[in-house]
CSV table of C-alpha atoms and ligand atoms in Angstrom, one decimal:
chain,number,residue,atom,x,y,z
A,8,MET,CA,-56.8,-189.0,-5.3
A,9,ALA,CA,-55.2,-190.3,-2.0
A,10,GLU,CA,-53.1,-187.8,-0.2
A,11,THR,CA,-51.1,-188.3,3.0
A,12,VAL,CA,-49.1,-185.5,4.3
A,13,ASN,CA,-47.3,-186.1,7.7
A,14,ALA,CA,-50.3,-186.1,10.0
A,15,GLY,CA,-51.3,-182.5,9.5
A,16,GLN,CA,-49.0,-180.7,12.0
A,17,VAL,CA,-46.4,-179.8,9.4
A,18,ARG,CA,-45.8,-176.0,9.3
A,19,VAL,CA,-44.4,-173.8,6.6
A,20,GLY,CA,-40.6,-174.2,6.4
A,21,ASP,CA,-40.7,-177.7,8.0
A,22,ARG,CA,-39.1,-180.6,6.0
A,23,VAL,CA,-41.8,-182.7,4.6
A,24,ALA,CA,-41.4,-186.0,6.3
A,25,ARG,CA,-43.9,-187.8,4.3
A,26,LEU,CA,-46.3,-186.9,1.3
A,27,GLU,CA,-47.9,-189.5,-0.8
A,28,ILE,CA,-50.1,-188.6,-3.8
A,29,SER,CA,-51.5,-191.3,-5.9
A,30,GLY,CA,-54.1,-191.3,-8.8
A,31,ALA,CA,-52.8,-187.8,-9.9
A,32,TRP,CA,-51.8,-186.4,-13.3
A,33,LEU,CA,-48.1,-185.9,-13.3
A,34,VAL,CA,-46.6,-183.2,-15.4
A,35,ASP,CA,-42.6,-183.4,-15.7
A,36,PRO,CA,-41.9,-180.5,-18.0
A,37,VAL,CA,-38.1,-181.3,-18.1
A,38,ALA,CA,-38.7,-184.8,-19.3
A,39,GLY,CA,-41.4,-183.6,-21.5
A,40,ARG,CA,-43.7,-186.2,-20.0
A,41,GLU,CA,-47.3,-186.1,-18.6
A,42,GLY,CA,-49.7,-188.7,-17.6
A,43,PRO,CA,-51.2,-190.8,-14.7
A,44,GLY,CA,-48.9,-191.5,-11.7
A,45,GLU,CA,-47.9,-191.3,-8.1
A,46,ILE,CA,-45.3,-189.7,-6.2
A,47,VAL,CA,-43.8,-190.2,-2.7
A,48,VAL,CA,-41.8,-187.7,-0.8
A,49,ARG,CA,-39.9,-188.8,2.3
A,50,ASP,CA,-37.5,-186.6,4.5
A,51,GLY,CA,-37.8,-183.8,1.9
A,52,VAL,CA,-36.6,-186.0,-1.0
A,53,LEU,CA,-38.8,-187.0,-3.9
A,54,GLU,CA,-38.2,-190.7,-3.3
A,55,ALA,CA,-40.4,-192.1,-6.0
A,56,VAL,CA,-42.1,-191.1,-9.1
A,57,THR,CA,-44.3,-193.8,-10.6
A,58,TRP,CA,-46.0,-193.6,-14.0
A,59,LEU,CA,-49.1,-195.6,-14.1
A,60,GLU,CA,-50.5,-197.6,-17.2
A,61,GLY,CA,-53.4,-200.0,-17.9
A,62,ALA,CA,-56.0,-200.5,-15.4
A,63,ASP,CA,-54.1,-198.5,-12.6
A,64,ALA,CA,-54.3,-195.2,-14.9
A,65,GLU,CA,-57.9,-195.6,-15.5
A,66,GLY,CA,-60.0,-192.5,-14.7
A,67,VAL,CA,-57.0,-190.4,-14.0
A,68,GLY,CA,-57.0,-187.3,-16.3
A,69,PRO,CA,-55.5,-183.7,-16.4
A,70,GLY,CA,-58.7,-182.2,-15.2
A,71,GLY,CA,-58.2,-183.4,-11.6
A,72,VAL,CA,-55.3,-183.5,-9.2
A,73,VAL,CA,-52.2,-182.5,-11.0
A,74,VAL,CA,-48.6,-182.9,-9.6
A,75,ALA,CA,-46.2,-180.5,-11.4
A,76,ALA,CA,-42.6,-179.3,-10.9
A,77,GLY,CA,-42.4,-176.2,-8.8
A,78,PHE,CA,-42.9,-172.9,-10.7
A,79,LEU,CA,-40.2,-170.3,-11.4
A,80,ASP,CA,-41.4,-166.4,-11.8
A,81,LEU,CA,-38.8,-164.4,-13.6
A,82,HIS,CA,-40.4,-161.1,-12.5
A,83,VAL,CA,-41.9,-160.0,-9.2
A,84,HIS,CA,-41.8,-157.0,-7.1
A,85,LEU,CA,-41.4,-157.6,-3.5
A,86,ARG,CA,-41.2,-153.9,-2.3
A,87,GLU,CA,-38.8,-154.5,0.5
A,88,PRO,CA,-36.7,-152.5,1.3
A,89,GLY,CA,-38.7,-149.3,1.0
A,90,ASN,CA,-42.4,-149.9,0.6
A,91,GLU,CA,-43.3,-152.6,3.2
A,92,ASP,CA,-46.7,-151.5,3.5
A,93,ALA,CA,-47.4,-152.8,-0.1
A,94,GLU,CA,-45.4,-156.1,0.4
A,95,THR,CA,-42.6,-157.5,2.3
A,96,VAL,CA,-40.3,-160.3,1.4
A,97,ALA,CA,-42.0,-162.6,3.7
A,98,SER,CA,-45.6,-161.8,2.4
A,99,GLY,CA,-44.3,-161.9,-1.1
A,100,LEU,CA,-42.8,-165.4,-0.8
A,101,ALA,CA,-46.0,-166.6,1.0
A,102,ALA,CA,-48.0,-165.4,-1.9
A,103,ALA,CA,-45.6,-167.0,-4.4
A,104,ALA,CA,-46.1,-170.3,-2.5
A,105,HIS,CA,-49.8,-170.1,-2.7
A,106,GLY,CA,-49.4,-169.5,-6.5
A,107,GLY,CA,-47.4,-172.7,-6.8
A,108,PHE,CA,-44.1,-170.9,-7.2
A,109,THR,CA,-41.0,-172.3,-5.6
A,110,THR,CA,-38.4,-169.8,-7.0
A,111,VAL,CA,-39.0,-166.1,-7.7
A,112,CYS,CA,-36.7,-163.4,-9.2
A,113,ALA,CA,-37.2,-160.1,-7.4
A,114,MET,CA,-36.9,-156.9,-9.4
A,115,ALA,CA,-34.4,-154.2,-8.5
A,116,ASN,CA,-36.8,-151.3,-8.1
A,117,THR,CA,-36.9,-151.3,-4.3
A,118,THR,CA,-35.9,-148.1,-2.3
A,119,PRO,CA,-33.1,-148.1,-2.3
A,120,ALA,CA,-32.6,-149.8,-5.5
A,121,ALA,CA,-30.7,-153.1,-5.7
A,122,ASP,CA,-27.8,-151.5,-7.4
A,123,GLU,CA,-25.0,-152.8,-5.1
A,124,PRO,CA,-24.5,-156.0,-3.1
A,125,GLY,CA,-25.6,-154.5,0.2
A,126,VAL,CA,-29.2,-154.3,-0.9
A,127,PHE,CA,-29.0,-158.0,-1.9
A,128,ALA,CA,-27.8,-158.9,1.6
A,129,ARG,CA,-30.8,-157.0,3.2
A,130,VAL,CA,-33.2,-158.8,1.0
A,131,ARG,CA,-31.7,-162.2,1.5
A,132,ALA,CA,-31.7,-161.5,5.4
A,133,ALA,CA,-35.4,-160.8,5.1
A,134,ALA,CA,-35.9,-163.9,3.1
A,135,ALA,CA,-34.1,-166.0,5.6
A,136,ALA,CA,-35.9,-164.4,8.5
A,137,SER,CA,-39.2,-165.3,6.9
A,138,GLY,CA,-38.8,-169.0,7.2
A,139,SER,CA,-40.1,-169.5,3.7
A,140,PRO,CA,-38.4,-172.3,1.6
A,141,VAL,CA,-39.3,-170.5,-1.6
A,142,GLU,CA,-36.0,-169.7,-3.3
A,143,LEU,CA,-35.4,-166.0,-3.8
A,144,LEU,CA,-33.2,-164.9,-6.8
A,145,LEU,CA,-32.3,-161.3,-7.4
A,146,HIS,CA,-32.1,-159.1,-10.3
A,147,GLY,CA,-29.5,-156.2,-10.1
A,148,ALA,CA,-30.2,-152.6,-11.4
A,149,VAL,CA,-28.6,-151.6,-14.7
A,150,THR,CA,-27.9,-148.3,-13.5
A,151,VAL,CA,-27.1,-146.5,-10.3
A,152,GLY,CA,-30.3,-145.8,-8.4
A,153,ARG,CA,-32.0,-146.9,-11.6
A,154,GLY,CA,-31.3,-143.3,-12.6
A,155,GLY,CA,-30.4,-144.1,-16.3
A,156,GLU,CA,-27.2,-142.3,-16.2
A,157,ARG,CA,-24.5,-144.4,-14.9
A,158,LEU,CA,-23.9,-148.2,-15.0
A,159,ALA,CA,-24.2,-149.9,-11.6
A,160,ALA,CA,-21.4,-152.1,-10.6
A,161,LEU,CA,-22.7,-155.1,-12.7
A,162,GLY,CA,-19.6,-157.2,-12.0
A,163,GLU,CA,-20.1,-156.8,-8.2
A,164,LEU,CA,-23.7,-157.7,-8.6
A,165,ALA,CA,-22.8,-160.6,-10.6
A,166,ASP,CA,-20.5,-161.9,-8.0
A,167,ALA,CA,-23.2,-161.4,-5.4
A,168,GLY,CA,-25.3,-163.7,-7.5
A,169,ALA,CA,-27.5,-161.5,-9.7
A,170,VAL,CA,-29.6,-163.6,-12.1
A,171,GLY,CA,-30.3,-160.8,-14.5
A,172,PHE,CA,-29.9,-157.0,-14.7
A,173,SER,CA,-32.9,-154.7,-15.1
A,174,ASP,CA,-34.1,-151.1,-14.5
A,175,ASP,CA,-37.5,-152.5,-14.6
A,176,GLY,CA,-40.2,-150.2,-13.7
A,177,SER,CA,-38.6,-148.0,-16.3
A,178,PRO,CA,-36.8,-148.9,-19.5
A,179,VAL,CA,-33.0,-148.3,-20.0
A,180,GLN,CA,-33.5,-144.8,-21.3
A,181,SER,CA,-30.4,-144.1,-23.2
A,182,ALA,CA,-29.4,-146.3,-26.0
A,183,VAL,CA,-25.6,-145.8,-25.3
A,184,ILE,CA,-26.2,-147.0,-21.6
A,185,LEU,CA,-28.3,-149.9,-23.1
A,186,ARG,CA,-25.3,-150.7,-25.4
A,187,ASN,CA,-22.8,-150.7,-22.5
A,188,ALA,CA,-25.2,-152.7,-20.3
A,189,LEU,CA,-25.6,-155.4,-22.9
A,190,LEU,CA,-21.8,-155.4,-23.5
A,191,TYR,CA,-21.0,-155.8,-19.8
A,192,ALA,CA,-23.7,-158.1,-18.9
A,193,GLY,CA,-22.8,-160.2,-21.9
A,194,MET,CA,-19.2,-160.5,-20.8
A,195,LEU,CA,-20.7,-161.7,-17.4
A,196,GLY,CA,-23.0,-164.2,-19.2
A,197,ILE,CA,-26.2,-162.7,-17.6
A,198,PRO,CA,-29.2,-161.6,-19.5
A,199,LEU,CA,-30.3,-158.0,-19.6
A,200,PHE,CA,-34.0,-157.9,-18.7
A,201,GLU,CA,-35.6,-154.9,-20.6
A,202,HIS,CA,-38.9,-153.3,-19.8
A,203,ALA,CA,-39.7,-152.2,-23.4
A,204,GLU,CA,-41.2,-148.7,-23.5
A,205,ASP,CA,-40.4,-145.6,-25.4
A,206,PRO,CA,-41.1,-143.0,-22.8
A,207,VAL,CA,-41.5,-140.2,-25.3
A,208,LEU,CA,-44.4,-142.1,-26.9
A,209,THR,CA,-46.0,-143.0,-23.7
A,210,ALA,CA,-45.4,-139.8,-21.7
A,211,GLY,CA,-48.8,-139.2,-19.6
A,212,ALA,CA,-50.3,-142.4,-20.8
A,213,GLU,CA,-53.2,-143.8,-18.8
A,214,ALA,CA,-54.6,-146.8,-20.7
A,215,ASN,CA,-54.1,-148.7,-24.1
A,216,GLU,CA,-54.3,-146.4,-26.9
A,217,GLY,CA,-57.4,-147.2,-28.9
A,218,TYR,CA,-61.4,-147.3,-28.9
A,219,VAL,CA,-61.7,-148.0,-25.0
A,220,ALA,CA,-59.4,-145.2,-24.0
A,221,THR,CA,-61.0,-142.8,-26.5
A,222,VAL,CA,-64.5,-143.6,-25.2
A,223,LEU,CA,-63.4,-143.2,-21.5
A,224,GLY,CA,-61.3,-140.1,-22.2
A,225,LEU,CA,-58.1,-141.5,-21.0
A,226,LYS,CA,-54.7,-140.7,-22.6
A,227,GLY,CA,-53.3,-143.5,-24.8
A,228,TRP,CA,-50.3,-145.8,-24.4
A,229,PRO,CA,-49.7,-146.6,-28.0
A,230,VAL,CA,-48.5,-150.1,-29.2
A,231,ALA,CA,-45.8,-148.4,-31.0
A,232,GLY,CA,-44.3,-147.4,-27.6
A,233,GLU,CA,-43.6,-151.0,-27.0
A,234,VAL,CA,-42.7,-152.0,-30.6
A,235,ALA,CA,-40.2,-149.2,-31.0
A,236,ALA,CA,-38.4,-150.0,-27.8
A,237,VAL,CA,-38.1,-153.8,-28.7
A,238,GLU,CA,-36.8,-152.9,-32.0
A,239,ARG,CA,-34.3,-150.5,-30.6
A,240,ALA,CA,-33.1,-153.1,-28.0
A,241,ILE,CA,-32.7,-155.8,-30.6
A,242,ALA,CA,-30.8,-153.4,-32.9
A,243,VAL,CA,-28.4,-152.5,-30.0
A,244,LEU,CA,-28.0,-156.3,-29.1
A,245,VAL,CA,-26.9,-157.0,-32.8
A,246,ALA,CA,-24.3,-154.2,-32.5
A,247,VAL,CA,-22.6,-155.5,-29.4
A,248,LEU,CA,-22.7,-159.3,-30.3
A,249,PRO,CA,-19.3,-159.2,-32.0
A,250,ASP,CA,-17.7,-157.8,-29.0
A,251,ALA,CA,-19.8,-159.7,-26.4
A,252,PRO,CA,-20.8,-162.9,-28.0
A,253,ARG,CA,-22.5,-164.2,-24.8
A,254,ALA,CA,-24.9,-161.1,-24.6
A,255,ARG,CA,-28.5,-162.0,-24.1
A,256,LEU,CA,-31.6,-159.8,-24.2
A,257,HIS,CA,-34.7,-160.7,-22.5
A,258,LEU,CA,-37.8,-158.6,-23.0
A,259,THR,CA,-40.1,-158.8,-20.1
A,260,HIS,CA,-44.0,-158.5,-20.1
A,261,LEU,CA,-44.5,-157.9,-23.8
A,262,SER,CA,-48.0,-157.1,-24.7
A,263,THR,CA,-48.4,-156.4,-28.3
A,264,ALA,CA,-48.5,-158.4,-31.6
A,265,GLY,CA,-45.9,-156.2,-33.0
A,266,ALA,CA,-43.4,-156.6,-30.3
A,267,LEU,CA,-43.9,-160.3,-30.4
A,268,ASP,CA,-43.4,-160.4,-34.0
A,269,ALA,CA,-40.1,-158.6,-33.7
A,270,VAL,CA,-38.9,-161.3,-31.2
A,271,ARG,CA,-40.3,-164.0,-33.6
A,272,ARG,CA,-38.1,-162.6,-36.4
A,273,ALA,CA,-35.0,-162.2,-34.0
A,274,LYS,CA,-35.3,-165.7,-33.1
A,275,ALA,CA,-35.7,-166.9,-36.5
A,276,ALA,CA,-32.5,-164.9,-37.3
A,277,GLY,CA,-30.7,-166.9,-34.5
A,278,LEU,CA,-30.4,-163.9,-32.1
A,279,PRO,CA,-30.0,-164.5,-28.4
A,280,VAL,CA,-33.3,-162.8,-27.6
A,281,THR,CA,-35.9,-164.3,-25.1
A,282,CYS,CA,-39.2,-162.9,-23.7
A,283,ASP,CA,-41.9,-163.4,-21.3
A,284,VAL,CA,-45.6,-162.6,-21.1
A,285,THR,CA,-47.9,-162.1,-18.2
A,286,PRO,CA,-51.2,-163.8,-17.4
A,287,HIS,CA,-53.1,-160.5,-17.4
A,288,HIS,CA,-51.9,-159.6,-20.8
A,289,LEU,CA,-53.1,-162.7,-22.4
A,290,GLY,CA,-56.3,-163.2,-20.2
A,291,LEU,CA,-57.5,-159.6,-19.7
A,292,THR,CA,-58.1,-156.9,-22.1
A,293,ASP,CA,-58.6,-153.1,-22.1
A,294,GLU,CA,-62.4,-153.4,-21.9
A,295,TRP,CA,-61.8,-154.4,-18.3
A,296,VAL,CA,-61.1,-150.7,-17.7
A,297,ALA,CA,-64.5,-149.9,-19.1
A,298,GLY,CA,-66.1,-152.6,-16.9
A,299,ALA,CA,-66.1,-155.8,-18.9
A,300,ARG,CA,-65.0,-158.9,-17.0
A,301,ARG,CA,-65.0,-161.6,-19.9
A,302,TRP,CA,-61.7,-163.3,-20.8
A,303,ALA,CA,-59.7,-162.0,-23.7
A,304,TRP,CA,-60.7,-164.8,-25.8
A,305,GLU,CA,-64.3,-164.2,-25.2
A,306,ALA,CA,-63.9,-160.6,-26.3
A,307,LEU,CA,-63.0,-161.4,-30.1
A,308,ASP,CA,-65.7,-161.8,-32.7
A,309,GLY,CA,-65.7,-164.5,-35.3
A,310,ASP,CA,-63.2,-162.7,-37.5
A,311,GLY,CA,-60.6,-162.3,-34.6
A,312,ALA,CA,-61.5,-158.6,-34.1
A,313,ALA,CA,-62.3,-157.0,-30.7
A,314,ARG,CA,-66.0,-156.8,-29.9
A,315,ASP,CA,-67.6,-153.6,-28.8
A,316,PRO,CA,-68.3,-154.0,-25.0
A,317,TRP,CA,-70.8,-151.1,-25.1
A,318,ALA,CA,-72.8,-152.6,-27.9
A,319,ASP,CA,-72.9,-156.2,-26.6
A,320,GLY,CA,-73.7,-155.7,-23.1
A,321,ALA,CA,-70.5,-157.0,-21.7
A,322,LEU,CA,-70.0,-154.2,-19.1
A,323,VAL,CA,-70.8,-155.5,-15.6
A,324,ALA,CA,-68.4,-153.6,-13.4
A,325,HIS,CA,-67.9,-149.8,-12.7
A,326,PRO,CA,-65.5,-148.2,-15.2
A,327,TYR,CA,-62.1,-146.8,-14.3
A,328,ALA,CA,-61.4,-149.6,-11.6
A,329,THR,CA,-57.7,-148.6,-10.9
A,330,ALA,CA,-56.9,-152.4,-10.2
A,331,CYS,CA,-56.8,-152.6,-14.0
A,332,LYS,CA,-54.2,-149.8,-14.3
A,333,VAL,CA,-50.9,-151.6,-15.2
A,334,ASN,CA,-47.9,-150.9,-17.3
A,335,PRO,CA,-47.8,-151.9,-20.1
A,336,PRO,CA,-51.5,-151.5,-20.0
A,337,LEU,CA,-54.1,-154.1,-20.6
A,338,ARG,CA,-54.4,-154.3,-24.5
A,339,ALA,CA,-57.0,-154.7,-27.1
A,340,ALA,CA,-58.4,-158.3,-27.5
A,341,GLU,CA,-56.4,-158.7,-30.7
A,342,ASP,CA,-53.2,-158.0,-29.0
A,343,ALA,CA,-54.0,-160.3,-26.0
A,344,ALA,CA,-54.8,-163.0,-28.7
A,345,ALA,CA,-51.3,-162.4,-30.1
A,346,VAL,CA,-49.7,-162.6,-26.7
A,347,LEU,CA,-51.4,-166.1,-26.1
A,348,ALA,CA,-50.5,-167.2,-29.7
A,349,ALA,CA,-46.9,-166.3,-28.8
A,350,LEU,CA,-47.1,-168.4,-25.7
A,351,VAL,CA,-48.5,-171.3,-27.5
A,352,ASP,CA,-45.9,-171.2,-30.4
A,353,GLY,CA,-42.8,-170.7,-28.2
A,354,THR,CA,-42.1,-167.2,-29.2
A,355,ALA,CA,-42.8,-166.4,-25.6
A,356,ASP,CA,-40.2,-168.4,-23.5
A,357,ALA,CA,-42.0,-168.0,-20.2
A,358,VAL,CA,-44.9,-166.7,-18.3
A,359,ALA,CA,-43.8,-164.2,-15.6
A,360,THR,CA,-46.3,-162.5,-13.3
A,361,ASP,CA,-45.0,-158.9,-13.0
A,362,HIS,CA,-46.4,-159.4,-9.5
A,363,ALA,CA,-46.9,-155.7,-8.5
A,364,PRO,CA,-48.5,-155.2,-5.1
A,365,HIS,CA,-49.5,-151.8,-4.0
A,366,THR,CA,-51.1,-150.3,-1.0
A,367,GLN,CA,-54.9,-149.2,-1.2
A,368,VAL,CA,-53.7,-145.7,-0.9
A,369,ASP,CA,-51.7,-145.8,-3.9
A,370,LYS,CA,-54.5,-147.3,-5.8
A,371,GLU,CA,-57.5,-145.1,-4.4
A,372,ALA,CA,-56.8,-142.3,-6.9
A,373,GLU,CA,-58.1,-140.8,-10.0
A,374,PHE,CA,-57.3,-143.5,-12.6
A,375,GLY,CA,-54.5,-141.7,-14.3
A,376,LEU,CA,-52.9,-140.9,-11.0
A,377,ALA,CA,-53.2,-144.4,-9.4
A,378,ALA,CA,-50.0,-146.6,-9.3
A,379,ASN,CA,-49.4,-149.0,-12.1
A,380,GLY,CA,-49.5,-152.8,-11.4
A,381,ILE,CA,-51.5,-156.0,-10.6
A,382,SER,CA,-50.8,-158.3,-7.7
A,383,GLY,CA,-50.7,-161.3,-9.8
A,384,VAL,CA,-48.4,-164.0,-8.3
A,385,GLU,CA,-51.3,-165.9,-6.7
A,386,THR,CA,-53.7,-165.8,-9.9
A,387,ALA,CA,-51.3,-166.6,-12.6
A,388,LEU,CA,-52.0,-170.2,-12.4
A,389,GLY,CA,-55.8,-169.7,-12.4
A,390,VAL,CA,-55.7,-167.5,-15.5
A,391,LEU,CA,-53.6,-170.0,-17.4
A,392,LEU,CA,-55.9,-172.7,-16.4
A,393,ALA,CA,-58.8,-170.6,-17.7
A,394,ALA,CA,-57.2,-170.5,-21.2
A,395,VAL,CA,-56.6,-174.3,-20.8
A,396,GLY,CA,-60.3,-174.8,-19.9
A,397,ALA,CA,-61.2,-172.8,-23.1
A,398,ARG,CA,-58.9,-175.0,-25.1
A,399,ARG,CA,-56.7,-172.1,-26.1
A,400,LEU,CA,-53.7,-173.6,-24.3
A,401,THR,CA,-52.5,-177.0,-23.3
A,402,LEU,CA,-51.8,-177.8,-19.6
A,403,ALA,CA,-48.4,-179.1,-20.6
A,404,ARG,CA,-47.4,-175.9,-22.4
A,405,ALA,CA,-48.7,-173.8,-19.4
A,406,ILE,CA,-46.6,-175.8,-17.0
A,407,GLU,CA,-43.6,-175.6,-19.3
A,408,ALA,CA,-43.9,-171.8,-19.4
A,409,LEU,CA,-43.9,-171.6,-15.6
A,410,THR,CA,-40.9,-174.1,-15.2
A,411,VAL,CA,-38.3,-175.0,-17.8
A,412,GLY,CA,-39.2,-172.1,-20.0
A,413,PRO,CA,-38.2,-169.5,-17.3
A,414,ALA,CA,-35.2,-171.7,-16.2
A,415,ARG,CA,-33.7,-171.7,-19.6
A,416,VAL,CA,-33.9,-167.9,-19.7
A,417,LEU,CA,-31.7,-167.8,-16.6
A,418,GLY,CA,-29.3,-170.7,-17.7
A,419,ALA,CA,-26.8,-171.7,-15.1
A,420,ARG,CA,-28.1,-169.2,-12.5
A,421,ALA,CA,-31.6,-170.7,-12.5
A,422,GLY,CA,-30.7,-172.8,-9.5
A,423,GLY,CA,-31.6,-176.4,-9.1
A,424,ARG,CA,-35.3,-176.2,-8.2
A,425,GLY,CA,-38.2,-177.8,-9.8
A,426,GLY,CA,-38.4,-175.5,-12.7
A,427,ALA,CA,-34.9,-176.5,-13.8
A,428,ARG,CA,-34.8,-180.0,-12.7
A,429,GLY,CA,-38.4,-181.5,-13.2
A,430,LEU,CA,-39.8,-184.4,-11.2
A,431,THR,CA,-36.5,-186.1,-10.4
A,432,GLU,CA,-36.3,-189.0,-8.1
A,433,GLY,CA,-33.7,-188.7,-5.3
A,434,ALA,CA,-33.5,-184.8,-5.4
A,435,PRO,CA,-35.1,-182.5,-2.9
A,436,ALA,CA,-38.8,-182.4,-3.6
A,437,ASP,CA,-39.8,-179.3,-5.4
A,438,LEU,CA,-43.3,-179.5,-6.6
A,439,VAL,CA,-46.9,-178.1,-6.6
A,440,VAL,CA,-50.1,-180.2,-6.1
A,441,LEU,CA,-53.1,-178.7,-7.5
A,442,ASP,CA,-56.6,-179.5,-8.2
A,443,VAL,CA,-57.5,-178.3,-11.7
A,444,GLY,CA,-61.2,-179.2,-11.1
A,445,ALA,CA,-61.6,-177.3,-7.8
A,446,ALA,CA,-62.2,-173.4,-8.0
A,447,TRP,CA,-61.2,-170.8,-5.5
A,448,THR,CA,-62.6,-167.3,-5.0
A,449,VAL,CA,-60.1,-164.5,-5.2
A,450,SER,CA,-60.9,-162.5,-2.1
A,451,PRO,CA,-58.6,-160.3,0.2
A,452,GLU,CA,-58.8,-163.1,2.8
A,453,ALA,CA,-57.5,-165.8,0.2
A,454,LEU,CA,-54.5,-163.8,-0.7
A,455,ALA,CA,-51.2,-164.0,1.2
A,456,SER,CA,-49.9,-160.9,-0.6
A,457,ARG,CA,-50.4,-157.5,1.0
A,458,GLY,CA,-51.4,-156.3,-2.4
A,459,ARG,CA,-55.0,-156.7,-3.0
A,460,ASN,CA,-54.8,-154.8,-6.2
A,461,THR,CA,-56.2,-157.2,-8.8
A,462,PRO,CA,-59.2,-156.9,-11.0
A,463,LEU,CA,-59.9,-160.6,-10.4
A,464,LEU,CA,-61.1,-160.0,-6.8
A,465,GLY,CA,-64.5,-161.7,-6.4
A,466,ARG,CA,-63.8,-164.1,-9.3
A,467,ASP,CA,-63.7,-167.8,-9.2
A,468,LEU,CA,-60.6,-169.3,-10.7
A,469,PRO,CA,-59.9,-172.8,-11.5
A,470,GLY,CA,-56.9,-174.6,-10.2
A,471,ARG,CA,-56.7,-174.9,-6.4
A,472,VAL,CA,-53.1,-175.2,-5.2
A,473,LEU,CA,-53.3,-177.9,-2.4
A,474,VAL,CA,-49.7,-178.2,-1.4
A,475,THR,CA,-46.4,-176.5,-2.5
A,476,VAL,CA,-43.1,-178.1,-1.5
A,477,ALA,CA,-40.0,-176.0,-2.2
A,478,GLY,CA,-36.5,-177.6,-1.8
A,479,GLY,CA,-38.0,-180.4,0.3
A,480,ARG,CA,-39.9,-178.2,2.7
A,481,LEU,CA,-43.5,-177.2,2.9
A,482,ALA,CA,-44.1,-173.8,1.4
A,483,TYR,CA,-47.9,-173.8,1.3
A,484,ARG,CA,-50.7,-175.9,2.2
A,485,ASP,CA,-54.4,-175.3,1.4
A,486,PRO,CA,-55.9,-174.6,4.9
A,487,GLU,CA,-59.0,-176.3,3.9
A,488,ALA,CA,-57.5,-179.5,2.3
B,265,LIG,ZN1,-41.9,-153.5,-16.2
């Protein structure tokens, strides 16, 4: 690969005057095309996309430098306002750019919650002040203060640009509220993003219900807690569709075979249901809580059943690492395999990170008391590429699930960045350049996020991001490239 970025001195936020990448593997998920090629960016515009053939294409494959459309994350927590020790809009956007994302959608569970346009204005002001060119889209809360009792002013939030409505962090607890929310959001043509959890079934839960939790003495979070919530939400959607034919239900961070089967059936029935899955639910399993560190696909035996990490010597780290505590929890290997299968077959429309940074204080606690969440926006690509490397996923599908997949979930509100537009000549450049063959070590110093709460710390991940260009401006550049 030959790379020229305008003579080194360009800073984050600056228009990219000149960037030429040749001998790369291009992935344009919108055109559904991948292959050897080169690109030229001039004055922030993707001036040329050239697909190479014959001798010019020789030796260029998907295992080296890849240029893809900029990624879109449907689900991040940026913690501002209210918990800037864990993350700020500025650090979150920097982390996103390091992960290859040029658009992120922030969840509404800030303090105060994003339940009125004034909070949107504060978050947008922080984004503008950060100088980051990463586009920040916003979810509005479903209920006032995410309290679950009164609907927030959804119309005002829609006018202020909300791309989705969600009480994420918690489910919409009452079915009556869920019904009204789907009805009003449907009238506005905006999807409702549901965190699917039956709180009665998960009260006090600490880890996935099953063998690992039993051995470790942790209270179980049963699969049924997610399946029941998904089935309830789909049933409520069916009930409102006659009155709100534009209603759309999006189920975020699904983690179980049963929930994904329910979505598969709903889609087959033609219902307007979409869903996303996270990298950690397809790549990691509950045995990580016990101290295993192998990928989910390595934790299955030949019959597709979870292996016993105590029996086969897979435990290499201390048990009860709170970096593994997340909601929904890391699941058994069979469920992780079902999550990956759903991504492969299209049941899952998108990969979303559920990037959930926390302070050390909130994680340095007894396992059951530690905050839930994994700081994941910088490691998502690496986990997916590990699955690609293990031949469990294609590069094209991984990129699609980070770009057009999530853009379609948002529809017209997705904006016009790489995820929605692909590698389009004449448009502002919105792309990521990565080296699939180069690994990087996940270390506190390597992370731009304030949240270092990831069980991947210390691990080498494939797919070093070299350059991220967002809306024609430099969002990230590998300091060593
Ligand atoms: Zn959630």
